[in-house]
Amino acid sequence: MRLINAFRAQTGSEAARSTGSPQPPTAGPLPMDEETYLELYLDQCAVQDDLVPPRSPLFSPVVPYVYPPNPSNPETTFNSHLESKETSGDFSSVDLSFLPDEFTQENKEQAVIRSKHEIEENCETQSQQSRLPLPSGQDVGPGLDSSSLSSSRSHLHPGDANSIQSSPEKANSNPSPLASITPMTPMTPVSECSGIVPQLQNIVSTVNLACKLDLKKIALHAKNAEYNPKRFAAVIMRIREPRTTALIFSSGKMVCTGAKSEEQSRLAARKYARIVQKLGFPARFLDFKIQNMVGSCDVRFSIRLEGLVLTHQQFSSYEPELFPGLIYRMVKPRIVLLIFVSGKVVLTGAKERSEIYEAFENIYPILKGFRKA
Amino acid sequence: MNNTAASPMSTATSSSGRSTGKSVSFATELQSMMFSLGDARRPLHETAVLVEDVVHTQLINLLQQAAEISQLRGARVISAEDLLFLMRKDKKKLRRLLKYMFIRDYKSKIIKGIDEDDLLEDKLTGSSNANKRQKFAQDFLNSVDQTGELLAMFEDDEIDEVKQERMERAERQTRIMDSAQYAEFCESRQLSFSKKASKFRDWLDCSSMEIKPNVVAMEILAYLAYETVAQLVDLALLVRQDMVTKAGDPFSHAISATFIQYHNSAESTAACGVEAHSDAIQPCHIREAVRRYGRKIGPLSPFTSAYRRNGTAFLAC
């Protein structure tokens, strides 16, 4: 927090020097600020790279952020919103990116909507996107520490469900605003992010209904419920929307599987809880927790697994006679990846969506190294 | 051939098998398997037939010994414990087997987590499969282990050199392939005896035996069969290497075979492209490999392990 404020103060003072316009105070605590301004920054850069390819704002010594002169891109409606607030030219409008207040809500919504295809765009256009595990040797401004920034960001991150979706580009753009503060330092081109977003395939969650349940009664009265006490001591219930399956135990605990997003899992769990409630039990909705998330994607090239298993022996195991895919146990984040020769990758073991994205971004350059022509 | 030194029962079965013309033959699968283990692009059919014979004989011998041990225990079926007991002498191979069992468990655990249908199936059948095999193996070794060295294997994290060598060989092989060849290679690698469990069972033909192996034991046998083939290919490649005499190099016999192989393959592919026939393993290589493996050099060789008493050296254990 302190560093971010320092950073803002620095640019504030720069702006003040060049334009002389009074800057809004930046001392106050800004809750969702990091994400919002980074998203903004991403928009700006994406737009800039789209509209003004030759001019690299980041290399310009005087102007750390350059605002696009006429934003024709619909994404920059928000930016133009800001612009209208500005009296002076493009330079000072930059500082408004640090403004939390009235734009915070808009920021978040717009950012969430754009999150998916922003990643794609940013990957293509922005050369300084980098992966999350950033070596601290990257260019950072003097006196600024990107690693502590990233730690403060990750500290913020878990608290916000909304920001989960925007986390990938947030993670990706981590060093960029800091790096751009150091105008004299040339940007070292870092590896581009993959441009592929893993799709979530399955989410397993648990919730405590906090009351003892009579499974027989539930099985008798509820539709789509199976109960075979000799085989398994739980009711298996299914609903069509969202298409999920739940295991309901007599203790009141419930497991919900099959949803394709966190929200859907929660919604489905609530629906099951409502069904149980309607059957006359005082069901509540306590301790909803996502236990496992599974994602998958396709890198679209063949991978030479023999090479991968040799160089990453301590993480991978590949027994083709047992299972056609290579099992890669990534340490940070703790995710298991199943990598197939065809290029399909399955990621599992995540408790949060960002872990899946992070893991994939970690593995992608490694996979590229073992690309089979 | 080593078979002649085998116990009369096994020679009878193998020769009778040959004379009646075994209905179940793994020759084609073996050819693919050998390719995936390091043989040439198209292994010779004769070699495959020979390998099949050797593996079959060895497995029958193994089964008989396991049956004896089972009888000692007073059990009705040959279970994994008997096989593990037989393998106790060779720690490396035992460790490889345990690791295999562990990976099998781990893989089922992961697959279960991914596919919700699998998860439900598992819950419904009520069996807690997680680490079943590993726990089982651990319990057994616990009971048998007297010096504590077997149990130490579970914690031991040494690199398996043989496995390492195989991985390196595969990596070298695949590096020069194009994607079509590589796809074929991957298909071959996925072949195993455990995939064709029923055919394997028929091929093994345990109907004449009183005590039969149970399911877990069959899994282990399939694994051991695969290991035997792998070991045979390893050794045969070494033998073939030895047979290539490099003129003018007095230390060629002392250089590691894989080193020579590596350089050879690099040169030959650079110079004249891959010649399938000259590169394929010949039956004579296999025979020589088996002979060398059976022959034990050393002062105490007549008095070493008990399971060599009947003359066959098990390649898998």
mmCIF file of N, CA and C in Angstrom, chain A residues 93-211:
data_model
loop_
_atom_site.group_PDB
_atom_site.id
_atom_site.type_symbol
_atom_site.label_atom_id
_atom_site.label_comp_id
_atom_site.label_asym_id
_atom_site.label_seq_id
_atom_site.Cartn_x
_atom_site.Cartn_y
_atom_site.Cartn_z
ATOM 1 N N SER A 93 -4.415 13.683 -17.865
ATOM 2 C CA SER A 93 -5.526 12.749 -17.747
ATOM 3 C C SER A 93 -5.040 11.417 -17.220
ATOM 4 N N VAL A 94 -3.796 11.161 -17.416
ATOM 5 C CA VAL A 94 -3.227 9.918 -16.910
ATOM 6 C C VAL A 94 -3.436 9.781 -15.421
ATOM 7 N N ASP A 95 -3.259 10.873 -14.729
ATOM 8 C CA ASP A 95 -3.287 10.768 -13.277
ATOM 9 C C ASP A 95 -4.637 10.370 -12.753
ATOM 10 N N LEU A 96 -5.669 10.618 -13.532
ATOM 11 C CA LEU A 96 -6.984 10.234 -13.073
ATOM 12 C C LEU A 96 -7.135 8.729 -12.969
ATOM 13 N N SER A 97 -6.217 8.018 -13.586
ATOM 14 C CA SER A 97 -6.317 6.568 -13.458
ATOM 15 C C SER A 97 -6.171 6.145 -12.022
ATOM 16 N N PHE A 98 -5.611 7.029 -11.225
ATOM 17 C CA PHE A 98 -5.449 6.649 -9.831
ATOM 18 C C PHE A 98 -6.663 7.000 -9.007
ATOM 19 N N LEU A 99 -7.562 7.736 -9.601
ATOM 20 C CA LEU A 99 -8.765 8.087 -8.879
ATOM 21 C C LEU A 99 -9.586 6.852 -8.600
ATOM 22 N N PRO A 100 -9.888 6.609 -7.361
ATOM 23 C CA PRO A 100 -10.655 5.419 -7.046
ATOM 24 C C PRO A 100 -12.128 5.632 -7.281
ATOM 25 N N ASP A 101 -12.573 6.664 -6.687
ATOM 26 C CA ASP A 101 -13.948 6.866 -6.234
ATOM 27 C C ASP A 101 -15.101 6.563 -7.161
ATOM 28 N N GLU A 102 -15.562 7.558 -7.852
ATOM 29 C CA GLU A 102 -16.818 7.312 -8.559
ATOM 30 C C GLU A 102 -16.635 6.325 -9.700
ATOM 31 N N PHE A 103 -15.417 6.155 -10.116
ATOM 32 C CA PHE A 103 -15.230 5.294 -11.275
ATOM 33 C C PHE A 103 -14.921 3.859 -10.894
ATOM 34 N N THR A 104 -14.761 3.652 -9.596
ATOM 35 C CA THR A 104 -14.369 2.308 -9.186
ATOM 36 C C THR A 104 -15.365 1.272 -9.642
ATOM 37 N N GLN A 105 -16.633 1.564 -9.417
ATOM 38 C CA GLN A 105 -17.654 0.588 -9.774
ATOM 39 C C GLN A 105 -17.639 0.297 -11.258
ATOM 40 N N GLU A 106 -17.587 1.368 -12.022
ATOM 41 C CA GLU A 106 -17.558 1.189 -13.473
ATOM 42 C C GLU A 106 -16.340 0.398 -13.894
ATOM 43 N N ASN A 107 -15.236 0.777 -13.267
ATOM 44 C CA ASN A 107 -13.991 0.065 -13.572
ATOM 45 C C ASN A 107 -14.169 -1.419 -13.479
ATOM 46 N N LYS A 108 -14.707 -1.796 -12.311
ATOM 47 C CA LYS A 108 -14.761 -3.231 -12.040
ATOM 48 C C LYS A 108 -15.644 -3.940 -13.042
ATOM 49 N N GLU A 109 -16.817 -3.337 -13.280
ATOM 50 C CA GLU A 109 -17.738 -4.028 -14.185
ATOM 51 C C GLU A 109 -17.150 -4.129 -15.564
ATOM 52 N N GLN A 110 -16.672 -3.008 -16.021
ATOM 53 C CA GLN A 110 -16.131 -3.017 -17.375
ATOM 54 C C GLN A 110 -14.933 -3.937 -17.476
ATOM 55 N N ALA A 111 -14.145 -3.882 -16.433
ATOM 56 C CA ALA A 111 -12.952 -4.737 -16.469
ATOM 57 C C ALA A 111 -13.344 -6.197 -16.519
ATOM 58 N N VAL A 112 -14.352 -6.541 -15.740
ATOM 59 C CA VAL A 112 -14.755 -7.944 -15.708
ATOM 60 C C VAL A 112 -15.291 -8.374 -17.058
ATOM 61 N N ILE A 113 -16.038 -7.488 -17.682
ATOM 62 C CA ILE A 113 -16.585 -7.845 -18.992
ATOM 63 C C ILE A 113 -15.475 -8.033 -20.000
ATOM 64 N N ARG A 114 -14.533 -7.161 -19.889
ATOM 65 C CA ARG A 114 -13.493 -7.183 -20.914
ATOM 66 C C ARG A 114 -12.401 -8.196 -20.611
ATOM 67 N N SER A 115 -12.454 -8.722 -19.418
ATOM 68 C CA SER A 115 -11.290 -9.493 -18.965
ATOM 69 C C SER A 115 -10.863 -10.549 -19.958
ATOM 70 N N LYS A 116 -11.820 -11.311 -20.473
ATOM 71 C CA LYS A 116 -11.445 -12.398 -21.339
ATOM 72 C C LYS A 116 -10.716 -11.934 -22.586
ATOM 73 N N HIS A 117 -11.351 -11.082 -23.375
ATOM 74 C CA HIS A 117 -10.662 -10.776 -24.619
ATOM 75 C C HIS A 117 -9.604 -9.726 -24.461
ATOM 76 N N GLU A 118 -9.550 -9.174 -23.286
ATOM 77 C CA GLU A 118 -8.425 -8.278 -23.037
ATOM 78 C C GLU A 118 -7.131 -9.040 -22.989
ATOM 79 N N ILE A 119 -7.219 -10.187 -22.399
ATOM 80 C CA ILE A 119 -6.016 -10.990 -22.294
ATOM 81 C C ILE A 119 -5.461 -11.241 -23.683
ATOM 82 N N GLU A 120 -6.357 -11.616 -24.569
ATOM 83 C CA GLU A 120 -5.925 -11.933 -25.929
ATOM 84 C C GLU A 120 -5.271 -10.714 -26.552
ATOM 85 N N GLU A 121 -5.981 -9.598 -26.445
ATOM 86 C CA GLU A 121 -5.463 -8.383 -27.054
ATOM 87 C C GLU A 121 -4.131 -7.985 -26.486
ATOM 88 N N ASN A 122 -4.096 -7.984 -25.180
ATOM 89 C CA ASN A 122 -2.889 -7.518 -24.547
ATOM 90 C C ASN A 122 -1.716 -8.385 -24.891
ATOM 91 N N CYS A 123 -1.996 -9.639 -25.053
ATOM 92 C CA CYS A 123 -0.897 -10.525 -25.377
ATOM 93 C C CYS A 123 -0.344 -10.213 -26.739
ATOM 94 N N GLU A 124 -1.236 -9.879 -27.635
ATOM 95 C CA GLU A 124 -0.720 -9.617 -28.971
ATOM 96 C C GLU A 124 -0.068 -8.257 -29.053
ATOM 97 N N THR A 125 -0.684 -7.310 -28.397
ATOM 98 C CA THR A 125 -0.205 -5.961 -28.631
ATOM 99 C C THR A 125 0.862 -5.530 -27.652
ATOM 100 N N GLN A 126 0.741 -5.995 -26.460
ATOM 101 C CA GLN A 126 1.645 -5.440 -25.472
ATOM 102 C C GLN A 126 2.842 -6.339 -25.287
ATOM 103 N N SER A 127 3.965 -5.820 -25.606
ATOM 104 C CA SER A 127 5.138 -6.687 -25.561
ATOM 105 C C SER A 127 5.673 -6.843 -24.167
ATOM 106 N N GLN A 128 5.238 -6.017 -23.276
ATOM 107 C CA GLN A 128 5.846 -6.122 -21.978
ATOM 108 C C GLN A 128 5.020 -6.892 -20.979
ATOM 109 N N GLN A 129 3.976 -7.545 -21.467
ATOM 110 C CA GLN A 129 3.243 -8.428 -20.573
ATOM 111 C C GLN A 129 4.166 -9.538 -20.139
ATOM 112 N N SER A 130 4.057 -9.901 -18.919
ATOM 113 C CA SER A 130 4.898 -11.016 -18.521
ATOM 114 C C SER A 130 4.107 -11.951 -17.649
ATOM 115 N N ARG A 131 4.688 -13.089 -17.373
ATOM 116 C CA ARG A 131 3.994 -14.065 -16.565
ATOM 117 C C ARG A 131 4.051 -13.650 -15.121
ATOM 118 N N LEU A 132 3.243 -14.313 -14.358
ATOM 119 C CA LEU A 132 3.146 -13.913 -12.971
ATOM 120 C C LEU A 132 4.429 -14.122 -12.184
ATOM 121 N N PRO A 133 5.054 -15.277 -12.264
ATOM 122 C CA PRO A 133 6.262 -15.423 -11.449
ATOM 123 C C PRO A 133 7.378 -14.599 -12.067
ATOM 124 N N LEU A 134 7.344 -13.361 -11.753
ATOM 125 C CA LEU A 134 8.242 -12.442 -12.401
ATOM 126 C C LEU A 134 9.572 -12.454 -11.679
ATOM 127 N N PRO A 135 10.648 -12.649 -12.376
ATOM 128 C CA PRO A 135 11.939 -12.532 -11.688
ATOM 129 C C PRO A 135 12.135 -11.098 -11.264
ATOM 130 N N SER A 136 12.585 -10.908 -10.087
ATOM 131 C CA SER A 136 12.662 -9.535 -9.598
ATOM 132 C C SER A 136 13.754 -8.773 -10.302
ATOM 133 N N GLY A 137 14.478 -9.442 -11.145
ATOM 134 C CA GLY A 137 15.505 -8.749 -11.908
ATOM 135 C C GLY A 137 14.957 -7.927 -13.050
ATOM 136 N N GLN A 138 13.647 -7.995 -13.259
ATOM 137 C CA GLN A 138 13.049 -7.235 -14.354
ATOM 138 C C GLN A 138 13.182 -5.749 -14.109
ATOM 139 N N ASP A 139 12.985 -4.972 -15.214
ATOM 140 C CA ASP A 139 13.193 -3.553 -14.922
ATOM 141 C C ASP A 139 12.114 -3.014 -14.068
ATOM 142 N N VAL A 140 12.506 -2.433 -13.056
ATOM 143 C CA VAL A 140 11.578 -1.765 -12.168
ATOM 144 C C VAL A 140 12.186 -0.416 -11.943
ATOM 145 N N GLY A 141 11.332 0.478 -11.545
ATOM 146 C CA GLY A 141 11.853 1.817 -11.334
ATOM 147 C C GLY A 141 12.775 1.860 -10.134
ATOM 148 N N PRO A 142 13.590 2.813 -10.098
ATOM 149 C CA PRO A 142 14.444 2.961 -8.917
ATOM 150 C C PRO A 142 13.575 3.233 -7.699
ATOM 151 N N GLY A 143 13.869 2.548 -6.688
ATOM 152 C CA GLY A 143 13.118 2.761 -5.466
ATOM 153 C C GLY A 143 11.776 2.068 -5.443
ATOM 154 N N LEU A 144 11.413 1.360 -6.493
ATOM 155 C CA LEU A 144 10.142 0.665 -6.487
ATOM 156 C C LEU A 144 10.401 -0.824 -6.544
ATOM 157 N N ASP A 145 9.566 -1.528 -5.874
ATOM 158 C CA ASP A 145 9.820 -2.948 -5.783
ATOM 159 C C ASP A 145 8.618 -3.698 -6.332
ATOM 160 N N SER A 146 8.783 -4.267 -7.494
ATOM 161 C CA SER A 146 7.628 -4.929 -8.098
ATOM 162 C C SER A 146 7.220 -6.163 -7.321
ATOM 163 N N SER A 147 8.186 -6.774 -6.680
ATOM 164 C CA SER A 147 7.812 -7.994 -5.968
ATOM 165 C C SER A 147 6.939 -7.668 -4.780
ATOM 166 N N SER A 148 7.219 -6.570 -4.136
ATOM 167 C CA SER A 148 6.360 -6.251 -3.005
ATOM 168 C C SER A 148 5.014 -5.768 -3.489
ATOM 169 N N LEU A 149 5.027 -5.163 -4.659
ATOM 170 C CA LEU A 149 3.754 -4.769 -5.241
ATOM 171 C C LEU A 149 2.924 -6.002 -5.530
ATOM 172 N N SER A 150 3.618 -6.984 -6.108
ATOM 173 C CA SER A 150 2.858 -8.190 -6.441
ATOM 174 C C SER A 150 2.369 -8.873 -5.180
ATOM 175 N N SER A 151 3.153 -8.804 -4.119
ATOM 176 C CA SER A 151 2.686 -9.467 -2.905
ATOM 177 C C SER A 151 1.510 -8.716 -2.315
ATOM 178 N N SER A 152 1.559 -7.384 -2.437
ATOM 179 C CA SER A 152 0.424 -6.656 -1.905
ATOM 180 C C SER A 152 -0.812 -6.924 -2.748
ATOM 181 N N ARG A 153 -0.590 -7.131 -4.028
ATOM 182 C CA ARG A 153 -1.702 -7.442 -4.904
ATOM 183 C C ARG A 153 -2.279 -8.799 -4.573
ATOM 184 N N SER A 154 -1.405 -9.738 -4.411
ATOM 185 C CA SER A 154 -1.933 -11.079 -4.153
ATOM 186 C C SER A 154 -2.612 -11.104 -2.801
ATOM 187 N N HIS A 155 -2.206 -10.211 -1.947
ATOM 188 C CA HIS A 155 -2.842 -10.144 -0.641
ATOM 189 C C HIS A 155 -4.254 -9.618 -0.799
ATOM 190 N N LEU A 156 -4.427 -8.690 -1.688
ATOM 191 C CA LEU A 156 -5.760 -8.158 -1.925
ATOM 192 C C LEU A 156 -6.644 -9.161 -2.622
ATOM 193 N N HIS A 157 -5.987 -9.891 -3.450
ATOM 194 C CA HIS A 157 -6.745 -10.675 -4.415
ATOM 195 C C HIS A 157 -7.802 -11.614 -3.841
ATOM 196 N N PRO A 158 -7.449 -12.434 -2.868
ATOM 197 C CA PRO A 158 -8.424 -13.452 -2.461
ATOM 198 C C PRO A 158 -9.713 -12.866 -1.935
ATOM 199 N N GLY A 159 -9.654 -11.632 -1.517
ATOM 200 C CA GLY A 159 -10.840 -11.100 -0.880
ATOM 201 C C GLY A 159 -11.989 -10.802 -1.810
ATOM 202 N N ASP A 160 -11.692 -10.702 -3.074
ATOM 203 C CA ASP A 160 -12.728 -10.219 -3.961
ATOM 204 C C ASP A 160 -13.134 -11.254 -4.993
ATOM 205 N N ALA A 161 -14.364 -11.634 -4.933
ATOM 206 C CA ALA A 161 -14.834 -12.630 -5.900
ATOM 207 C C ALA A 161 -14.878 -12.050 -7.290
ATOM 208 N N ASN A 162 -15.242 -10.800 -7.370
ATOM 209 C CA ASN A 162 -15.337 -10.168 -8.683
ATOM 210 C C ASN A 162 -14.011 -10.106 -9.390
ATOM 211 N N SER A 163 -13.019 -9.860 -8.605
ATOM 212 C CA SER A 163 -11.734 -9.663 -9.264
ATOM 213 C C SER A 163 -11.108 -10.966 -9.710
ATOM 214 N N ILE A 164 -11.762 -12.049 -9.377
ATOM 215 C CA ILE A 164 -11.172 -13.319 -9.779
ATOM 216 C C ILE A 164 -11.032 -13.382 -11.278
ATOM 217 N N GLN A 165 -12.065 -12.886 -11.944
ATOM 218 C CA GLN A 165 -11.997 -12.965 -13.397
ATOM 219 C C GLN A 165 -10.964 -12.033 -13.967
ATOM 220 N N SER A 166 -10.812 -10.920 -13.324
ATOM 221 C CA SER A 166 -9.862 -9.978 -13.892
ATOM 222 C C SER A 166 -8.452 -10.255 -13.430
ATOM 223 N N SER A 167 -8.317 -11.264 -12.621
ATOM 224 C CA SER A 167 -6.975 -11.508 -12.094
ATOM 225 C C SER A 167 -5.944 -11.879 -13.142
ATOM 226 N N PRO A 168 -6.311 -12.629 -14.183
ATOM 227 C CA PRO A 168 -5.234 -12.999 -15.108
ATOM 228 C C PRO A 168 -4.507 -11.814 -15.695
ATOM 229 N N GLU A 169 -5.282 -10.843 -16.172
ATOM 230 C CA GLU A 169 -4.524 -9.760 -16.778
ATOM 231 C C GLU A 169 -3.917 -8.899 -15.711
ATOM 232 N N LYS A 170 -4.516 -8.920 -14.571
ATOM 233 C CA LYS A 170 -3.913 -8.201 -13.467
ATOM 234 C C LYS A 170 -2.559 -8.801 -13.161
ATOM 235 N N ALA A 171 -2.571 -10.100 -13.097
ATOM 236 C CA ALA A 171 -1.319 -10.787 -12.815
ATOM 237 C C ALA A 171 -0.320 -10.506 -13.933
ATOM 238 N N ASN A 172 -0.843 -10.578 -15.138
ATOM 239 C CA ASN A 172 0.068 -10.394 -16.261
ATOM 240 C C ASN A 172 0.641 -9.015 -16.305
ATOM 241 N N SER A 173 -0.163 -8.052 -15.920
ATOM 242 C CA SER A 173 0.307 -6.694 -16.118
ATOM 243 C C SER A 173 1.077 -6.195 -14.927
ATOM 244 N N ASN A 174 1.343 -7.090 -14.042
ATOM 245 C CA ASN A 174 1.953 -6.685 -12.790
ATOM 246 C C ASN A 174 3.107 -5.701 -12.904
ATOM 247 N N PRO A 175 4.135 -6.045 -13.617
ATOM 248 C CA PRO A 175 5.297 -5.148 -13.584
ATOM 249 C C PRO A 175 5.135 -3.939 -14.481
ATOM 250 N N SER A 176 4.190 -3.972 -15.385
ATOM 251 C CA SER A 176 4.221 -2.963 -16.445
ATOM 252 C C SER A 176 4.083 -1.527 -15.972
ATOM 253 N N PRO A 177 3.124 -1.229 -15.069
ATOM 254 C CA PRO A 177 3.041 0.201 -14.721
ATOM 255 C C PRO A 177 4.294 0.675 -14.007
ATOM 256 N N LEU A 178 4.850 -0.199 -13.202
ATOM 257 C CA LEU A 178 6.064 0.192 -12.509
ATOM 258 C C LEU A 178 7.193 0.395 -13.495
ATOM 259 N N ALA A 179 7.270 -0.526 -14.417
ATOM 260 C CA ALA A 179 8.375 -0.442 -15.365
ATOM 261 C C ALA A 179 8.278 0.835 -16.171
ATOM 262 N N SER A 180 7.068 1.251 -16.441
ATOM 263 C CA SER A 180 6.944 2.418 -17.296
ATOM 264 C C SER A 180 7.295 3.696 -16.561
ATOM 265 N N ILE A 181 7.369 3.605 -15.252
ATOM 266 C CA ILE A 181 7.733 4.796 -14.511
ATOM 267 C C ILE A 181 9.192 5.153 -14.768
ATOM 268 N N THR A 182 9.953 4.151 -15.117
ATOM 269 C CA THR A 182 11.373 4.399 -15.311
ATOM 270 C C THR A 182 11.587 4.668 -16.775
ATOM 271 N N PRO A 183 11.433 5.850 -17.181
ATOM 272 C CA PRO A 183 11.439 6.153 -18.604
ATOM 273 C C PRO A 183 12.781 5.909 -19.260
ATOM 274 N N MET A 184 13.846 6.064 -18.493
ATOM 275 C CA MET A 184 15.150 5.928 -19.123
ATOM 276 C C MET A 184 15.545 4.490 -19.370
ATOM 277 N N THR A 185 14.915 3.594 -18.620
ATOM 278 C CA THR A 185 15.313 2.200 -18.780
ATOM 279 C C THR A 185 14.621 1.606 -19.996
ATOM 280 N N PRO A 186 15.375 1.065 -20.907
ATOM 281 C CA PRO A 186 14.721 0.465 -22.081
ATOM 282 C C PRO A 186 13.982 -0.798 -21.669
ATOM 283 N N MET A 187 12.884 -1.019 -22.311
ATOM 284 C CA MET A 187 12.098 -2.202 -21.984
ATOM 285 C C MET A 187 12.757 -3.438 -22.560
ATOM 286 N N THR A 188 13.046 -4.389 -21.714
ATOM 287 C CA THR A 188 13.519 -5.662 -22.264
ATOM 288 C C THR A 188 12.294 -6.465 -22.682
ATOM 289 N N PRO A 189 12.300 -6.949 -23.867
ATOM 290 C CA PRO A 189 11.121 -7.701 -24.303
ATOM 291 C C PRO A 189 11.001 -8.994 -23.509
ATOM 292 N N VAL A 190 9.888 -9.155 -22.851
ATOM 293 C CA VAL A 190 9.690 -10.389 -22.093
ATOM 294 C C VAL A 190 8.809 -11.316 -22.910
ATOM 295 N N SER A 191 8.791 -12.555 -22.497
ATOM 296 C CA SER A 191 8.018 -13.532 -23.268
ATOM 297 C C SER A 191 6.552 -13.158 -23.213
ATOM 298 N N GLU A 192 5.895 -13.286 -24.316
ATOM 299 C CA GLU A 192 4.489 -12.920 -24.339
ATOM 300 C C GLU A 192 3.681 -13.970 -23.618
ATOM 301 N N CYS A 193 2.567 -13.535 -23.113
ATOM 302 C CA CYS A 193 1.704 -14.508 -22.506
ATOM 303 C C CYS A 193 1.047 -15.309 -23.627
ATOM 304 N N SER A 194 0.415 -16.381 -23.245
ATOM 305 C CA SER A 194 0.068 -17.350 -24.267
ATOM 306 C C SER A 194 -1.096 -16.927 -25.137
ATOM 307 N N GLY A 195 -1.977 -16.115 -24.614
ATOM 308 C CA GLY A 195 -3.148 -15.786 -25.404
ATOM 309 C C GLY A 195 -4.198 -16.858 -25.353
ATOM 310 N N ILE A 196 -3.968 -17.889 -24.573
ATOM 311 C CA ILE A 196 -4.970 -18.955 -24.454
ATOM 312 C C ILE A 196 -5.486 -18.927 -23.029
ATOM 313 N N VAL A 197 -6.790 -19.018 -22.913
ATOM 314 C CA VAL A 197 -7.382 -19.000 -21.581
ATOM 315 C C VAL A 197 -7.956 -20.388 -21.290
ATOM 316 N N PRO A 198 -7.507 -21.013 -20.226
ATOM 317 C CA PRO A 198 -8.091 -22.319 -19.907
ATOM 318 C C PRO A 198 -9.566 -22.191 -19.547
ATOM 319 N N GLN A 199 -10.360 -23.136 -20.017
ATOM 320 C CA GLN A 199 -11.791 -23.121 -19.707
ATOM 321 C C GLN A 199 -12.041 -24.014 -18.509
ATOM 322 N N LEU A 200 -12.874 -23.549 -17.610
ATOM 323 C CA LEU A 200 -13.191 -24.375 -16.450
ATOM 324 C C LEU A 200 -14.162 -25.462 -16.862
ATOM 325 N N GLN A 201 -13.873 -26.675 -16.415
ATOM 326 C CA GLN A 201 -14.731 -27.785 -16.822
ATOM 327 C C GLN A 201 -15.557 -28.323 -15.674
ATOM 328 N N ASN A 202 -15.005 -28.247 -14.475
ATOM 329 C CA ASN A 202 -15.717 -28.858 -13.361
ATOM 330 C C ASN A 202 -15.308 -28.161 -12.082
ATOM 331 N N ILE A 203 -16.311 -27.938 -11.222
ATOM 332 C CA ILE A 203 -16.004 -27.322 -9.933
ATOM 333 C C ILE A 203 -16.646 -28.191 -8.863
ATOM 334 N N VAL A 204 -15.872 -28.554 -7.869
ATOM 335 C CA VAL A 204 -16.403 -29.334 -6.756
ATOM 336 C C VAL A 204 -16.423 -28.436 -5.544
ATOM 337 N N SER A 205 -17.597 -28.345 -4.920
ATOM 338 C CA SER A 205 -17.686 -27.471 -3.749
ATOM 339 C C SER A 205 -18.447 -28.185 -2.647
ATOM 340 N N THR A 206 -18.259 -27.691 -1.442
ATOM 341 C CA THR A 206 -18.983 -28.282 -0.317
ATOM 342 C C THR A 206 -19.679 -27.172 0.456
ATOM 343 N N VAL A 207 -20.760 -27.543 1.087
ATOM 344 C CA VAL A 207 -21.476 -26.579 1.923
ATOM 345 C C VAL A 207 -22.105 -27.345 3.082
ATOM 346 N N ASN A 208 -22.283 -26.632 4.166
ATOM 347 C CA ASN A 208 -22.869 -27.268 5.341
ATOM 348 C C ASN A 208 -24.292 -26.754 5.526
ATOM 349 N N LEU A 209 -25.261 -27.661 5.451
ATOM 350 C CA LEU A 209 -26.645 -27.222 5.613
ATOM 351 C C LEU A 209 -27.023 -27.099 7.083
ATOM 352 N N ALA A 210 -26.155 -27.568 7.934
ATOM 353 C CA ALA A 210 -26.264 -27.350 9.380
ATOM 354 C C ALA A 210 -27.538 -27.890 10.005
ATOM 355 N N CYS A 211 -27.996 -29.017 9.515
ATOM 356 C CA CYS A 211 -29.096 -29.663 10.237
ATOM 357 C C CYS A 211 -29.100 -31.137 9.862
#
